[in-house]
Amino acid sequence: EIERQQFTTGEGPCIASHDSGAPVLAGDATLSSRWPGFYDALATRTPVRSIITLPLPDPLLGIGALDLYISPPQGVEALAPIDALTAGACVTAALQEVHSTVRRTDSSS
């Protein structure tokens, strides 16, 4: 639902992270002020009030970003940036492995 709302409204932390290539840490106040259209949909349809978005590195650069959603009572400050980066690195490693496997399979066909 959250991803769909970012693409429907054309705004949000995932899009910003993908465009800038930089991580985005956005709590409730940042979400509501920076992306008001997205925030309205987020607040009415989900319990999420904080998002950490990490762009995917090479060779996945440009295909998307990883969103970590945080619901109250925790906020974006509840997750240390190093924890977010570590989670992102683990997911990215798994995606890179799948990407490499698919490329090897496609090349051998």
XYZ file of C-alpha atoms in Angstrom:
109
model
C 0.000 0.000 0.000
C 2.776 2.441 0.931
C 4.746 1.838 -2.264
C 1.599 2.178 -4.333
C 0.826 5.526 -2.686
C 4.298 6.850 -3.490
C 3.843 6.007 -7.160
C 0.223 7.215 -7.211
C 1.093 10.584 -5.662
C 4.440 10.827 -7.444
C 6.212 11.766 -4.236
C 7.712 10.214 -1.146
C 10.999 9.152 0.427
C 11.587 6.184 -1.897
C 11.312 8.368 -4.979
C 13.513 11.030 -3.373
C 16.168 8.460 -2.414
C 16.114 6.873 -5.846
C 16.450 10.276 -7.546
C 19.184 11.598 -5.250
C 21.089 8.356 -4.665
C 21.202 9.226 -0.953
C 19.517 7.660 2.091
C 16.383 9.393 3.369
C 15.364 9.292 7.039
C 11.884 10.737 7.434
C 9.817 10.922 10.588
C 6.214 12.033 10.866
C 6.979 15.780 10.683
C 9.285 15.404 7.669
C 6.847 13.160 5.827
C 3.959 15.560 6.334
C 5.890 18.708 5.375
C 8.028 17.394 2.515
C 5.507 15.071 0.831
C 2.012 16.211 1.910
C 0.074 14.305 -0.768
C 1.853 11.084 0.062
C 1.570 11.711 3.805
C -2.214 12.150 3.625
C -2.566 8.710 2.018
C -0.004 7.201 4.391
C -1.706 8.565 7.510
C -5.207 7.505 6.479
C -4.348 4.017 5.183
C -1.435 2.722 7.286
C 0.000 2.810 10.827
C 3.457 3.791 9.488
C 4.738 7.210 10.560
C 8.475 6.963 9.810
C 10.392 5.653 6.820
C 14.069 5.028 6.191
C 14.895 4.639 2.514
C 18.228 3.376 1.202
C 19.188 3.519 -2.480
C 20.427 0.254 -3.905
C 24.149 0.264 -4.805
C 25.813 -1.081 -7.972
C 24.992 -3.305 -9.792
C 21.422 -2.640 -8.659
C 21.800 1.146 -8.829
C 18.889 2.767 -10.571
C 16.353 -0.024 -10.172
C 14.937 1.137 -6.860
C 15.465 1.729 -3.194
C 14.863 -0.230 -0.005
C 12.205 1.148 2.350
C 12.174 0.357 6.065
C 8.847 1.224 7.696
C 8.481 2.186 11.341
C 5.180 2.329 13.219
C 4.482 4.163 16.489
C 5.327 4.216 19.273
C 8.768 4.009 17.649
C 9.967 6.715 15.297
C 12.782 7.071 12.824
C 15.134 7.895 15.687
C 14.447 4.450 17.247
C 16.583 2.763 14.602
C 20.245 3.676 14.600
C 21.494 4.644 11.127
C 24.104 1.863 11.301
C 21.311 -0.666 11.923
C 19.423 0.603 8.890
C 22.576 0.441 6.780
C 23.309 -3.087 8.017
C 19.772 -4.241 7.166
C 20.115 -2.575 3.786
C 23.457 -4.273 3.147
C 21.976 -7.705 3.944
C 19.004 -7.212 1.622
C 21.232 -5.732 -1.082
C 23.627 -8.698 -0.881
C 20.715 -11.096 -1.378
C 19.377 -9.057 -4.319
C 22.846 -8.872 -5.882
C 23.184 -12.647 -5.632
C 19.837 -13.157 -7.368
C 20.795 -10.570 -10.002
C 24.120 -12.339 -10.656
C 22.450 -15.753 -10.819
C 19.849 -14.514 -13.301
C 22.540 -12.896 -15.461
C 24.620 -16.104 -15.442
C 21.542 -18.168 -16.327
C 20.574 -15.777 -19.138
C 24.140 -15.768 -20.503
C 24.352 -19.544 -20.640
C 21.079 -19.911 -22.579
